[in-house]
């Protein structure tokens, strides 16, 4: 597993995470927020301003995910921050941070315990060595009740680990994946 010292070095040399915050942020002025930024063993990612869900009433086809009905959740704001109410089920968001995975490092995204205690889990697969873009984060509200999801605040933790020298990394596969280099929109295909 890669630590904070290694992450700082990769950001400095290769712009691995942008924007990058080299410490843990817990407040925005006087307002308490869900922490984001560098931690001892990873990086807490924030959610961008769009969260979508999809209806599975007609069924879902993993070979044709764009056939599902997609709905965007309304953004609200009060003294606690900007947020959306997410009902039970699967939802998708994009990270604010743009990631450039080195060719010898892969990653996992884990839920923050704050959201885990509310019934939220993150279901992202492995982030391959050589992948880059704003990460589409897939999550599930397992609760019977809607959960308030805060935008621009910490949502999940990126954990990185060395995979050695890859013969084929995400950025060298042919044809290049349509997911490579995607920006600021949660993608369901």
PDB file of C-alpha atoms in Angstrom:
ATOM      1  CA  UNK A   1       0.000   0.000   0.000  1.00  0.00           C
ATOM      2  CA  UNK A   2       1.267   3.488  -0.856  1.00  0.00           C
ATOM      3  CA  UNK A   3       1.543   6.108   1.900  1.00  0.00           C
ATOM      4  CA  UNK A   4       1.235   9.899   2.048  1.00  0.00           C
ATOM      5  CA  UNK A   5       4.961  10.502   1.353  1.00  0.00           C
ATOM      6  CA  UNK A   6       4.781   8.438  -1.860  1.00  0.00           C
ATOM      7  CA  UNK A   7       1.521  10.117  -2.941  1.00  0.00           C
ATOM      8  CA  UNK A   8       3.027  13.617  -2.479  1.00  0.00           C
ATOM      9  CA  UNK A   9       6.044  12.595  -4.561  1.00  0.00           C
ATOM     10  CA  UNK A  10       3.845  11.253  -7.392  1.00  0.00           C
ATOM     11  CA  UNK A  11       1.722  14.399  -7.400  1.00  0.00           C
ATOM     12  CA  UNK A  12       4.853  16.551  -7.569  1.00  0.00           C
ATOM     13  CA  UNK A  13       6.515  14.493 -10.319  1.00  0.00           C
ATOM     14  CA  UNK A  14       3.530  13.251 -12.347  1.00  0.00           C
ATOM     15  CA  UNK A  15       0.480  15.329 -11.356  1.00  0.00           C
ATOM     16  CA  UNK A  16      -1.222  12.094 -10.233  1.00  0.00           C
ATOM     17  CA  UNK A  17      -4.132  13.858  -8.457  1.00  0.00           C
ATOM     18  CA  UNK A  18      -5.471  17.286  -9.468  1.00  0.00           C
ATOM     19  CA  UNK A  19      -6.565  19.347  -7.699  1.00  0.00           C
ATOM     20  CA  UNK A  20      -4.426  18.024  -4.848  1.00  0.00           C
ATOM     21  CA  UNK A  21      -4.670  18.968  -1.171  1.00  0.00           C
ATOM     22  CA  UNK A  22      -1.574  17.914   0.800  1.00  0.00           C
ATOM     23  CA  UNK A  23      -3.375  17.591   4.139  1.00  0.00           C
ATOM     24  CA  UNK A  24      -6.752  16.546   5.523  1.00  0.00           C
ATOM     25  CA  UNK A  25      -9.389  19.308   5.322  1.00  0.00           C
ATOM     26  CA  UNK A  26     -12.122  19.115   7.982  1.00  0.00           C
ATOM     27  CA  UNK A  27     -13.609  22.630   7.927  1.00  0.00           C
ATOM     28  CA  UNK A  28     -14.706  25.200   5.379  1.00  0.00           C
ATOM     29  CA  UNK A  29     -14.401  28.409   7.388  1.00  0.00           C
ATOM     30  CA  UNK A  30     -16.464  27.697  10.516  1.00  0.00           C
ATOM     31  CA  UNK A  31     -18.538  24.958   8.861  1.00  0.00           C
ATOM     32  CA  UNK A  32     -17.685  21.326   9.638  1.00  0.00           C
ATOM     33  CA  UNK A  33     -17.353  19.226   6.473  1.00  0.00           C
ATOM     34  CA  UNK A  34     -16.719  15.583   5.611  1.00  0.00           C
ATOM     35  CA  UNK A  35     -12.931  15.415   5.385  1.00  0.00           C
ATOM     36  CA  UNK A  36     -11.026  15.238   2.112  1.00  0.00           C
ATOM     37  CA  UNK A  37      -7.433  15.392   0.950  1.00  0.00           C
ATOM     38  CA  UNK A  38      -4.294  13.477   1.835  1.00  0.00           C
ATOM     39  CA  UNK A  39      -4.431  10.916   4.629  1.00  0.00           C
ATOM     40  CA  UNK A  40      -1.664   8.621   5.947  1.00  0.00           C
ATOM     41  CA  UNK A  41      -2.613   5.719   3.655  1.00  0.00           C
ATOM     42  CA  UNK A  42      -4.564   7.238   0.772  1.00  0.00           C
ATOM     43  CA  UNK A  43      -6.488  10.215  -0.519  1.00  0.00           C
ATOM     44  CA  UNK A  44     -10.089  11.156   0.310  1.00  0.00           C
ATOM     45  CA  UNK A  45     -11.904  12.078  -2.916  1.00  0.00           C
ATOM     46  CA  UNK A  46     -14.720  14.632  -3.211  1.00  0.00           C
ATOM     47  CA  UNK A  47     -17.909  14.461  -5.258  1.00  0.00           C
ATOM     48  CA  UNK A  48     -18.550  16.833  -8.159  1.00  0.00           C
ATOM     49  CA  UNK A  49     -21.880  18.619  -8.629  1.00  0.00           C
ATOM     50  CA  UNK A  50     -23.849  15.938 -10.439  1.00  0.00           C
ATOM     51  CA  UNK A  51     -25.264  12.746  -8.958  1.00  0.00           C
ATOM     52  CA  UNK A  52     -27.480  10.476 -11.029  1.00  0.00           C
ATOM     53  CA  UNK A  53     -29.476   7.332 -10.436  1.00  0.00           C
ATOM     54  CA  UNK A  54     -31.083   4.926 -12.824  1.00  0.00           C
ATOM     55  CA  UNK A  55     -34.351   3.126 -12.798  1.00  0.00           C
ATOM     56  CA  UNK A  56     -34.123  -0.638 -12.954  1.00  0.00           C
ATOM     57  CA  UNK A  57     -37.865  -1.196 -13.300  1.00  0.00           C
ATOM     58  CA  UNK A  58     -37.426  -2.401 -16.858  1.00  0.00           C
ATOM     59  CA  UNK A  59     -34.299  -4.389 -15.991  1.00  0.00           C
ATOM     60  CA  UNK A  60     -30.642  -3.621 -16.645  1.00  0.00           C
ATOM     61  CA  UNK A  61     -28.418  -5.009 -19.386  1.00  0.00           C
ATOM     62  CA  UNK A  62     -24.671  -4.916 -18.573  1.00  0.00           C
ATOM     63  CA  UNK A  63     -23.912  -5.028 -22.332  1.00  0.00           C
ATOM     64  CA  UNK A  64     -26.176  -2.023 -22.935  1.00  0.00           C
ATOM     65  CA  UNK A  65     -26.209   0.080 -19.735  1.00  0.00           C
ATOM     66  CA  UNK A  66     -27.277   3.204 -21.624  1.00  0.00           C
ATOM     67  CA  UNK A  67     -30.712   1.611 -22.116  1.00  0.00           C
ATOM     68  CA  UNK A  68     -31.601   2.363 -18.471  1.00  0.00           C
ATOM     69  CA  UNK A  69     -33.558   5.470 -17.545  1.00  0.00           C
ATOM     70  CA  UNK A  70     -31.218   7.967 -15.846  1.00  0.00           C
ATOM     71  CA  UNK A  71     -32.358  10.740 -13.515  1.00  0.00           C
ATOM     72  CA  UNK A  72     -30.326  13.551 -11.991  1.00  0.00           C
ATOM     73  CA  UNK A  73     -30.897  14.404  -8.327  1.00  0.00           C
ATOM     74  CA  UNK A  74     -31.746  17.996  -7.411  1.00  0.00           C
ATOM     75  CA  UNK A  75     -29.040  19.936  -5.570  1.00  0.00           C
ATOM     76  CA  UNK A  76     -30.129  21.646  -2.354  1.00  0.00           C
ATOM     77  CA  UNK A  77     -28.203  23.931  -0.013  1.00  0.00           C
ATOM     78  CA  UNK A  78     -28.495  25.002   3.610  1.00  0.00           C
ATOM     79  CA  UNK A  79     -26.161  25.870   6.483  1.00  0.00           C
ATOM     80  CA  UNK A  80     -24.708  22.321   6.383  1.00  0.00           C
ATOM     81  CA  UNK A  81     -23.583  22.633   2.748  1.00  0.00           C
ATOM     82  CA  UNK A  82     -24.601  21.624  -0.780  1.00  0.00           C
ATOM     83  CA  UNK A  83     -26.183  18.184  -1.027  1.00  0.00           C
ATOM     84  CA  UNK A  84     -28.609  15.819  -2.717  1.00  0.00           C
ATOM     85  CA  UNK A  85     -31.005  13.376  -1.082  1.00  0.00           C
ATOM     86  CA  UNK A  86     -30.317   9.895  -2.470  1.00  0.00           C
ATOM     87  CA  UNK A  87     -33.065   7.261  -2.148  1.00  0.00           C
ATOM     88  CA  UNK A  88     -32.451   3.535  -1.676  1.00  0.00           C
ATOM     89  CA  UNK A  89     -30.608   1.986  -4.589  1.00  0.00           C
ATOM     90  CA  UNK A  90     -27.634   2.617  -6.829  1.00  0.00           C
ATOM     91  CA  UNK A  91     -26.316   6.073  -7.689  1.00  0.00           C
ATOM     92  CA  UNK A  92     -23.363   7.469  -9.612  1.00  0.00           C
ATOM     93  CA  UNK A  93     -21.167  10.530  -9.186  1.00  0.00           C
ATOM     94  CA  UNK A  94     -17.885  11.866 -10.486  1.00  0.00           C
ATOM     95  CA  UNK A  95     -14.835  12.798  -8.450  1.00  0.00           C
ATOM     96  CA  UNK A  96     -13.698  16.406  -8.451  1.00  0.00           C
ATOM     97  CA  UNK A  97     -10.145  15.111  -8.606  1.00  0.00           C
ATOM     98  CA  UNK A  98      -8.644  14.084 -11.941  1.00  0.00           C
ATOM     99  CA  UNK A  99      -6.478  10.966 -11.499  1.00  0.00           C
ATOM    100  CA  UNK A 100      -3.451   9.863 -13.529  1.00  0.00           C
ATOM    101  CA  UNK A 101      -2.585   6.375 -12.365  1.00  0.00           C
ATOM    102  CA  UNK A 102       1.102   5.486 -12.794  1.00  0.00           C
ATOM    103  CA  UNK A 103       1.830   2.421 -14.965  1.00  0.00           C
ATOM    104  CA  UNK A 104       2.927   0.414 -11.912  1.00  0.00           C
ATOM    105  CA  UNK A 105       0.130   1.355  -9.476  1.00  0.00           C
ATOM    106  CA  UNK A 106      -3.538   0.350  -9.212  1.00  0.00           C
ATOM    107  CA  UNK A 107      -6.144   1.492  -6.743  1.00  0.00           C
ATOM    108  CA  UNK A 108      -9.351   0.715  -4.906  1.00  0.00           C
ATOM    109  CA  UNK A 109     -12.002   3.143  -3.714  1.00  0.00           C
ATOM    110  CA  UNK A 110     -13.382   2.504  -0.242  1.00  0.00           C
ATOM    111  CA  UNK A 111     -16.312   4.228   1.468  1.00  0.00           C
ATOM    112  CA  UNK A 112     -15.738   6.744   4.226  1.00  0.00           C
ATOM    113  CA  UNK A 113     -16.957   5.287   7.522  1.00  0.00           C
ATOM    114  CA  UNK A 114     -19.243   8.317   8.017  1.00  0.00           C
ATOM    115  CA  UNK A 115     -21.299   7.276   4.993  1.00  0.00           C
ATOM    116  CA  UNK A 116     -20.938   3.578   5.803  1.00  0.00           C
ATOM    117  CA  UNK A 117     -22.755   4.159   9.091  1.00  0.00           C
ATOM    118  CA  UNK A 118     -25.626   5.645   7.039  1.00  0.00           C
ATOM    119  CA  UNK A 119     -25.874   2.527   4.843  1.00  0.00           C
ATOM    120  CA  UNK A 120     -23.811   3.794   1.894  1.00  0.00           C
ATOM    121  CA  UNK A 121     -21.293   1.498   0.216  1.00  0.00           C
ATOM    122  CA  UNK A 122     -18.999   2.113  -2.754  1.00  0.00           C
ATOM    123  CA  UNK A 123     -18.941  -0.604  -5.403  1.00  0.00           C
ATOM    124  CA  UNK A 124     -16.155   0.519  -7.751  1.00  0.00           C
ATOM    125  CA  UNK A 125     -13.951  -2.128  -9.323  1.00  0.00           C
ATOM    126  CA  UNK A 126     -10.178  -1.928  -9.494  1.00  0.00           C
ATOM    127  CA  UNK A 127      -8.689   1.267 -10.960  1.00  0.00           C
ATOM    128  CA  UNK A 128      -6.102  -0.048 -13.406  1.00  0.00           C
ATOM    129  CA  UNK A 129      -2.504   1.060 -13.718  1.00  0.00           C
ATOM    130  CA  UNK A 130      -2.267   3.696 -16.474  1.00  0.00           C
ATOM    131  CA  UNK A 131      -5.907   4.837 -16.234  1.00  0.00           C
ATOM    132  CA  UNK A 132      -6.676   8.560 -16.089  1.00  0.00           C
ATOM    133  CA  UNK A 133      -9.741  10.766 -15.775  1.00  0.00           C
ATOM    134  CA  UNK A 134     -12.341  11.909 -13.259  1.00  0.00           C
ATOM    135  CA  UNK A 135     -13.483   8.743 -11.567  1.00  0.00           C
ATOM    136  CA  UNK A 136     -17.108   7.688 -11.909  1.00  0.00           C
ATOM    137  CA  UNK A 137     -18.012   6.482  -8.432  1.00  0.00           C
ATOM    138  CA  UNK A 138     -20.736   3.851  -8.162  1.00  0.00           C
ATOM    139  CA  UNK A 139     -22.418   3.641  -4.763  1.00  0.00           C
ATOM    140  CA  UNK A 140     -25.458   2.077  -3.116  1.00  0.00           C
ATOM    141  CA  UNK A 141     -27.796   3.386  -0.459  1.00  0.00           C
ATOM    142  CA  UNK A 142     -28.701   0.192   1.428  1.00  0.00           C
ATOM    143  CA  UNK A 143     -30.849   2.134   3.896  1.00  0.00           C
ATOM    144  CA  UNK A 144     -34.633   2.210   3.641  1.00  0.00           C
ATOM    145  CA  UNK A 145     -34.424   5.997   3.987  1.00  0.00           C
ATOM    146  CA  UNK A 146     -32.944   8.702   1.755  1.00  0.00           C
ATOM    147  CA  UNK A 147     -29.406   9.754   2.726  1.00  0.00           C
ATOM    148  CA  UNK A 148     -27.980  13.275   2.369  1.00  0.00           C
ATOM    149  CA  UNK A 149     -24.884  13.143   0.128  1.00  0.00           C
ATOM    150  CA  UNK A 150     -22.694  16.256   0.357  1.00  0.00           C
ATOM    151  CA  UNK A 151     -21.142  17.711  -2.795  1.00  0.00           C
ATOM    152  CA  UNK A 152     -17.588  19.042  -2.789  1.00  0.00           C
ATOM    153  CA  UNK A 153     -16.818  17.157   0.436  1.00  0.00           C
ATOM    154  CA  UNK A 154     -15.096  13.856   1.164  1.00  0.00           C
ATOM    155  CA  UNK A 155     -17.021  10.783   0.014  1.00  0.00           C
ATOM    156  CA  UNK A 156     -14.569   7.915  -0.416  1.00  0.00           C
ATOM    157  CA  UNK A 157     -10.917   7.022   0.033  1.00  0.00           C
ATOM    158  CA  UNK A 158      -8.567   6.133  -2.808  1.00  0.00           C
ATOM    159  CA  UNK A 159      -6.108   3.449  -1.672  1.00  0.00           C
ATOM    160  CA  UNK A 160      -3.103   2.776  -3.922  1.00  0.00           C
ATOM    161  CA  UNK A 161      -0.805  -0.220  -4.226  1.00  0.00           C
ATOM    162  CA  UNK A 162       2.158  -1.291  -6.330  1.00  0.00           C
ATOM    163  CA  UNK A 163       1.481  -3.869  -9.062  1.00  0.00           C
ATOM    164  CA  UNK A 164       5.006  -3.936 -10.493  1.00  0.00           C
ATOM    165  CA  UNK A 165       5.833  -3.418 -14.150  1.00  0.00           C
ATOM    166  CA  UNK A 166       2.739  -4.087 -16.252  1.00  0.00           C
ATOM    167  CA  UNK A 167       3.203  -5.516 -19.727  1.00  0.00           C
ATOM    168  CA  UNK A 168      -0.110  -3.908 -20.701  1.00  0.00           C
ATOM    169  CA  UNK A 169      -1.511  -0.994 -18.720  1.00  0.00           C
ATOM    170  CA  UNK A 170      -4.844   0.764 -19.212  1.00  0.00           C
ATOM    171  CA  UNK A 171      -3.240   3.526 -21.286  1.00  0.00           C
ATOM    172  CA  UNK A 172      -1.461   1.101 -23.646  1.00  0.00           C
ATOM    173  CA  UNK A 173      -4.377  -1.249 -24.392  1.00  0.00           C
ATOM    174  CA  UNK A 174      -5.669  -1.234 -27.938  1.00  0.00           C
ATOM    175  CA  UNK A 175      -8.160  -0.063 -28.752  1.00  0.00           C
ATOM    176  CA  UNK A 176      -7.976   2.614 -26.059  1.00  0.00           C
ATOM    177  CA  UNK A 177     -10.993   2.464 -23.769  1.00  0.00           C
ATOM    178  CA  UNK A 178     -13.706   5.096 -24.132  1.00  0.00           C
ATOM    179  CA  UNK A 179     -13.384   5.604 -20.358  1.00  0.00           C
ATOM    180  CA  UNK A 180      -9.812   6.921 -20.606  1.00  0.00           C
ATOM    181  CA  UNK A 181      -9.572  10.657 -19.893  1.00  0.00           C
ATOM    182  CA  UNK A 182     -13.255  11.255 -19.086  1.00  0.00           C
ATOM    183  CA  UNK A 183     -14.011  14.486 -17.270  1.00  0.00           C
ATOM    184  CA  UNK A 184     -16.492  15.558 -14.561  1.00  0.00           C
ATOM    185  CA  UNK A 185     -19.554  13.575 -15.599  1.00  0.00           C
ATOM    186  CA  UNK A 186     -20.648  10.285 -14.082  1.00  0.00           C
ATOM    187  CA  UNK A 187     -20.646   7.762 -16.940  1.00  0.00           C
ATOM    188  CA  UNK A 188     -22.850   4.693 -16.968  1.00  0.00           C
ATOM    189  CA  UNK A 189     -21.451   3.150 -20.170  1.00  0.00           C
TER     190      UNK A 189
END
